[in-house]
Coordinates of N, CA, C and O in Angstrom, one line a residue:
X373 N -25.3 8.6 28.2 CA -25.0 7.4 27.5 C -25.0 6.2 28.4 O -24.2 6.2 29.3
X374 N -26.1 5.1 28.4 CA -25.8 4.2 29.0 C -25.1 3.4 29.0 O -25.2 2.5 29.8
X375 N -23.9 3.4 28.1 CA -22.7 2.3 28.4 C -22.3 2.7 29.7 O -21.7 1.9 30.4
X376 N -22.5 3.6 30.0 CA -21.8 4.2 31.7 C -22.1 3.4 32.7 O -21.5 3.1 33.8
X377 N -23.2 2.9 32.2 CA -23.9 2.8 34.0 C -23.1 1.0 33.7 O -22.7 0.9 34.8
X378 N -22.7 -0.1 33.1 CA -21.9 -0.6 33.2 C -21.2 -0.8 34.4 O -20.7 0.2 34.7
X379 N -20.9 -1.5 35.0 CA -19.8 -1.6 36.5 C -18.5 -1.3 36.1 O -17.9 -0.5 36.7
X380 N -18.1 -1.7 35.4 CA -16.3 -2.0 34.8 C -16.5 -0.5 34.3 O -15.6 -0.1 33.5
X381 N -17.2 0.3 34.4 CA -16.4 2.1 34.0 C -16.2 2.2 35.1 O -16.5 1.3 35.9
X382 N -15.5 3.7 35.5 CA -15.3 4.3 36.4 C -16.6 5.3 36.8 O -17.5 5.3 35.9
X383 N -16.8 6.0 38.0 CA -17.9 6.4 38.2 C -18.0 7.8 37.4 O -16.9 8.0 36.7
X384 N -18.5 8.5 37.3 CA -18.7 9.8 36.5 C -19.4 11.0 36.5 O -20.4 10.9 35.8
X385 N -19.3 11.6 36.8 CA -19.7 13.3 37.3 C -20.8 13.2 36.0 O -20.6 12.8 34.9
X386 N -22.3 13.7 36.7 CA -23.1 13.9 35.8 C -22.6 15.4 35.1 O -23.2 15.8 34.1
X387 N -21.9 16.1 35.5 CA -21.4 17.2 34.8 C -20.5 16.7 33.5 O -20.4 17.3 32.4
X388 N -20.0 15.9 33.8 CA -19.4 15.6 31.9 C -20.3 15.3 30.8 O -21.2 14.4 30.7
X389 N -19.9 16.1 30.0 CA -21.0 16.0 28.4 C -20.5 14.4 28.0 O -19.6 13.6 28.4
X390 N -21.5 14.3 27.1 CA -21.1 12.8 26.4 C -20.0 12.6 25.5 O -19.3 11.6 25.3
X391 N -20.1 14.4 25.0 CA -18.9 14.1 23.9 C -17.5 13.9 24.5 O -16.5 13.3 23.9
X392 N -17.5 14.4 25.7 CA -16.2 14.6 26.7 C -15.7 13.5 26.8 O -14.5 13.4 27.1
X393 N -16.6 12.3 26.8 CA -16.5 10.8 27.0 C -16.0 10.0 26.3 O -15.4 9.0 26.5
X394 N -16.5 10.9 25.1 CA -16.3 10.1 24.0 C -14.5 10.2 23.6 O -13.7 9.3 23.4
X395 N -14.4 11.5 23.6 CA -13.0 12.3 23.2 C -12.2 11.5 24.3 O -11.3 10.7 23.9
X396 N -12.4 11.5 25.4 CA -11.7 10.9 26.4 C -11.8 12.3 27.8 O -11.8 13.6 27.7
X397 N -11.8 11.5 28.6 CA -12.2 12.6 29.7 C -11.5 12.0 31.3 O -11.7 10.9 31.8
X398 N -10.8 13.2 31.9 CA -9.8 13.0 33.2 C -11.0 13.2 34.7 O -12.0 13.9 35.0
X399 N -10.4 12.1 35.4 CA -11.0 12.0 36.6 C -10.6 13.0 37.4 O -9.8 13.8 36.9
X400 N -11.1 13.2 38.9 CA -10.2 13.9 39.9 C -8.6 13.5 40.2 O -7.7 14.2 40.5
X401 N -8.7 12.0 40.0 CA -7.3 11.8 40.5 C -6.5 11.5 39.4 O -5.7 10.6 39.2
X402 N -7.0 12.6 38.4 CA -6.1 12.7 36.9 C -5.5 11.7 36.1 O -4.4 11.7 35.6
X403 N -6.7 10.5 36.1 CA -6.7 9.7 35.3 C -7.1 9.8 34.1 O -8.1 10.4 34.0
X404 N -6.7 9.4 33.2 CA -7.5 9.7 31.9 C -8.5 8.2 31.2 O -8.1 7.1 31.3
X405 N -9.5 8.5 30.8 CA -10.8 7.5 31.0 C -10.7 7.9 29.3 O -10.2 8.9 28.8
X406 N -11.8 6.2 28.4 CA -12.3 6.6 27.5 C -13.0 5.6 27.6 O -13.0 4.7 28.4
X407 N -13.9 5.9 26.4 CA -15.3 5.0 26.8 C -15.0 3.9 25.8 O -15.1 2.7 26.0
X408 N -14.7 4.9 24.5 CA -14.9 3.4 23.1 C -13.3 3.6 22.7 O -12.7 4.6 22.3
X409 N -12.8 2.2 23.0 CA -11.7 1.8 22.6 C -11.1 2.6 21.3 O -11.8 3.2 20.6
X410 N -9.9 2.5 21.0 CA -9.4 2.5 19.4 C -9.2 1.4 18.5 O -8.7 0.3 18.4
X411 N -10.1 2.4 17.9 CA -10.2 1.4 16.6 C -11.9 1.3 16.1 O -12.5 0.8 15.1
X412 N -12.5 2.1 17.4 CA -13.9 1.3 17.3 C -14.6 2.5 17.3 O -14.0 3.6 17.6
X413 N -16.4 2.4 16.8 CA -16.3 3.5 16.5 C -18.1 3.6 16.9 O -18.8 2.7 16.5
X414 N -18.6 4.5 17.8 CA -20.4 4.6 18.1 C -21.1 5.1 16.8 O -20.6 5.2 15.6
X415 N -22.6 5.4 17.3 CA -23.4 5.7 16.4 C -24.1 6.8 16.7 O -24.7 6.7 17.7
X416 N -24.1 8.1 16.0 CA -24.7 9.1 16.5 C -25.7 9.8 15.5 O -26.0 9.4 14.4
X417 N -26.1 10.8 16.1 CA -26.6 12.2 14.9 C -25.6 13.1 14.9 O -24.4 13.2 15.3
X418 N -26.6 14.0 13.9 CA -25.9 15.3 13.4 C -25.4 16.0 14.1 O -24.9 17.0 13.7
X419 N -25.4 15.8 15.7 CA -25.0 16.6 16.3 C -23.4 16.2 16.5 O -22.7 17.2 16.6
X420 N -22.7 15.1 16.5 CA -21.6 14.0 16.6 C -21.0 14.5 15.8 O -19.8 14.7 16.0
X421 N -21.5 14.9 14.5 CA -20.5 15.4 13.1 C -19.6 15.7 13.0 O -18.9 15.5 12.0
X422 N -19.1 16.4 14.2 CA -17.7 17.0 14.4 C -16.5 16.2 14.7 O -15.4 16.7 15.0
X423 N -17.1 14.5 14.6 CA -16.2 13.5 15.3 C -16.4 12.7 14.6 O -17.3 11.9 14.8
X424 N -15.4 12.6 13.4 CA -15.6 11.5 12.5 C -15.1 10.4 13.0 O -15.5 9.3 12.6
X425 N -14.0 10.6 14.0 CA -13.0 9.5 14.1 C -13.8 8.5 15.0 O -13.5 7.3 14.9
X426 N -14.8 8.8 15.9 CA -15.4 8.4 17.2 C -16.6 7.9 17.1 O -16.9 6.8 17.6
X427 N -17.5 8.7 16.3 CA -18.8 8.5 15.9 C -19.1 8.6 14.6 O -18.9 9.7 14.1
X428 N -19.7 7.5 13.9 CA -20.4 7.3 12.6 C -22.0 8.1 12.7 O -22.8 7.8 13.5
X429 N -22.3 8.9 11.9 CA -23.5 9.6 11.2 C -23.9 9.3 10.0 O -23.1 8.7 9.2
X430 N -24.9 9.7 9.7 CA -25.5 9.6 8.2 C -24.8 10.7 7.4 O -24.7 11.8 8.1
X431 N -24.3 10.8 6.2 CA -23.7 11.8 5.6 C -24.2 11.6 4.1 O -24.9 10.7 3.6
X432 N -23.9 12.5 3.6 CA -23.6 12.3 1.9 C -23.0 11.7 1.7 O -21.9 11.7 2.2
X433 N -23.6 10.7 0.4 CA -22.2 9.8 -0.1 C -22.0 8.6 0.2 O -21.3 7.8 -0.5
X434 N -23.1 8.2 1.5 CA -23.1 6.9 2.0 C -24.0 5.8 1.2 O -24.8 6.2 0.4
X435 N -23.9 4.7 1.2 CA -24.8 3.7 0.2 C -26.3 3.9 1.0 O -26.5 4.3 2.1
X436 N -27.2 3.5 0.2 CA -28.4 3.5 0.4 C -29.0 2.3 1.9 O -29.9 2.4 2.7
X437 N -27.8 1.0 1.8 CA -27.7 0.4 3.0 C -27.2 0.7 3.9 O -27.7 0.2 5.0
X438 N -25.9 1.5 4.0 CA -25.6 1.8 5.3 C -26.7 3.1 5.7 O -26.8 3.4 6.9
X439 N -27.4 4.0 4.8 CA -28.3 5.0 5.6 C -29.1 4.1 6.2 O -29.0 4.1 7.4
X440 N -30.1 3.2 5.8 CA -31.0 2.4 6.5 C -30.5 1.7 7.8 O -30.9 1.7 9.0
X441 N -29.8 1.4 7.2 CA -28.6 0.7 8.5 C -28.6 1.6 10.0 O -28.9 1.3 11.2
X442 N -28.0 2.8 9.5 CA -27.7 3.6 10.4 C -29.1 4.1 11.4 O -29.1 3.8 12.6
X443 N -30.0 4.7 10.7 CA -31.6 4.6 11.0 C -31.9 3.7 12.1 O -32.2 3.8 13.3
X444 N -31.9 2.7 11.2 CA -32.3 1.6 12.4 C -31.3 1.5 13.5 O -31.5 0.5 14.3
X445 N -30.7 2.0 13.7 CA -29.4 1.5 15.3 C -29.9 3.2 15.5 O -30.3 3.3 16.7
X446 N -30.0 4.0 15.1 CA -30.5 5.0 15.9 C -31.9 5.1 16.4 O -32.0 5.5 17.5
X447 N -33.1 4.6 15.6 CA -34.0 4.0 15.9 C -34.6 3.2 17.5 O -35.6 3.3 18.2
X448 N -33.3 2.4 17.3 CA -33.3 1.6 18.0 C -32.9 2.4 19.6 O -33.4 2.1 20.7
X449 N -32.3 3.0 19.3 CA -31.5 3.9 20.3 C -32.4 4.7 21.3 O -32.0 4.9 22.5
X450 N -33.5 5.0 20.8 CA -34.5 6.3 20.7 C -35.6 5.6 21.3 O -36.3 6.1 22.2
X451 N -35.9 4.2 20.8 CA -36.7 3.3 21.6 C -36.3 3.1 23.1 O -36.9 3.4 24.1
X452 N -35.2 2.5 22.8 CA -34.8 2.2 24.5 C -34.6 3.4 25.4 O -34.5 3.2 26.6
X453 N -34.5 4.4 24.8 CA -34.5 5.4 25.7 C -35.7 6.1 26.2 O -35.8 6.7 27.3
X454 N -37.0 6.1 25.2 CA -37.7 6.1 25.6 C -38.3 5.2 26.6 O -39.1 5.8 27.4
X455 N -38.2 4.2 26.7 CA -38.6 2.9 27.5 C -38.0 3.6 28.6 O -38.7 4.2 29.4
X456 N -36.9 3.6 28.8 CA -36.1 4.1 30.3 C -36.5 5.5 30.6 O -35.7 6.2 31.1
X457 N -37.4 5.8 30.3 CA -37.9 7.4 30.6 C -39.0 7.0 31.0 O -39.3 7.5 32.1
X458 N -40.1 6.2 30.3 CA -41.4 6.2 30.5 C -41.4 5.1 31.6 O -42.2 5.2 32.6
X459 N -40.7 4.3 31.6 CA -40.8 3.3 32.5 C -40.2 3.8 34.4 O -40.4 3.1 35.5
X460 N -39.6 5.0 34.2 CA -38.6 5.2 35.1 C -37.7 4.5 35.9 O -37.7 4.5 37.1
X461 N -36.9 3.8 35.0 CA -36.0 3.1 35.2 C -34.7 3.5 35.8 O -34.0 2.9 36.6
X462 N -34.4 4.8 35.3 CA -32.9 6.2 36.4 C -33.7 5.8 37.5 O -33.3 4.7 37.8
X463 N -34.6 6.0 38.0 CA -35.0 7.3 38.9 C -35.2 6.2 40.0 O -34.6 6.5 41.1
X464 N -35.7 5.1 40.0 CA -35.6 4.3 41.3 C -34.4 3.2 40.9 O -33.6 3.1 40.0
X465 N -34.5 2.3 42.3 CA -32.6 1.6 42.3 C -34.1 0.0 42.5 O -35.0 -0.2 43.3
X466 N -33.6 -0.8 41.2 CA -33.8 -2.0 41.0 C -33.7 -3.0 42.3 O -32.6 -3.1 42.8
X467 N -34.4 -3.5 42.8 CA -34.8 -4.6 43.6 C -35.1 -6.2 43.5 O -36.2 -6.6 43.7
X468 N -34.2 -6.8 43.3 CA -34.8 -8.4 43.0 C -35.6 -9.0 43.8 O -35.2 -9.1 45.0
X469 N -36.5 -9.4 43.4 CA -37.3 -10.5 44.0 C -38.1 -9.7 45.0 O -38.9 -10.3 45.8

């Protein structure tokens, strides 16, 4: 998840799953970390389902605008990440000028 790479997080073991992040997840020096505030809520797939409270999915039942809705912010999602893959944007460290 790139909200991580952000400065104002703490740093983070590529060993933690995303969902761990999401749920909330302890450092070594047994702090406890969360990513998305309370109250507030991400955008995921079917795979997130199990976390209603944290992440919004497409479901049954939803209006015909929030599915489109939802699409497009995952969409969107899928783009930029492609971009940071094809571009290899991880993989080397940014240089100005």
């Amino acid at each position: 998840i790139l909200v991580l790479i952000v400065s104002s997080y703490p740093k983070v073991r590529a060993s933690i799953h995303d969902i761990s992040m999401f749920r909330g997840y302890t450092t070594k020096d047994k702090k406890k970390n969360k990513v998305i505030p309370a109250g507030k809520k991400g955008v995921g797939d079917y795979g997130y389902s199990g976390e209603p409270n944290k992440i919004v999915t497409t479901r049954k039942g939803q209006s015909v605008e929030m599915k489109r809705w939802l699409g497009s912010v995952k969409s969107r999602q899928e783009t930029f990440f492609s971009r940071v893959k094809s571009f290899n944007i991880m993989k080397n460290r940014f240089r100005h000028g």
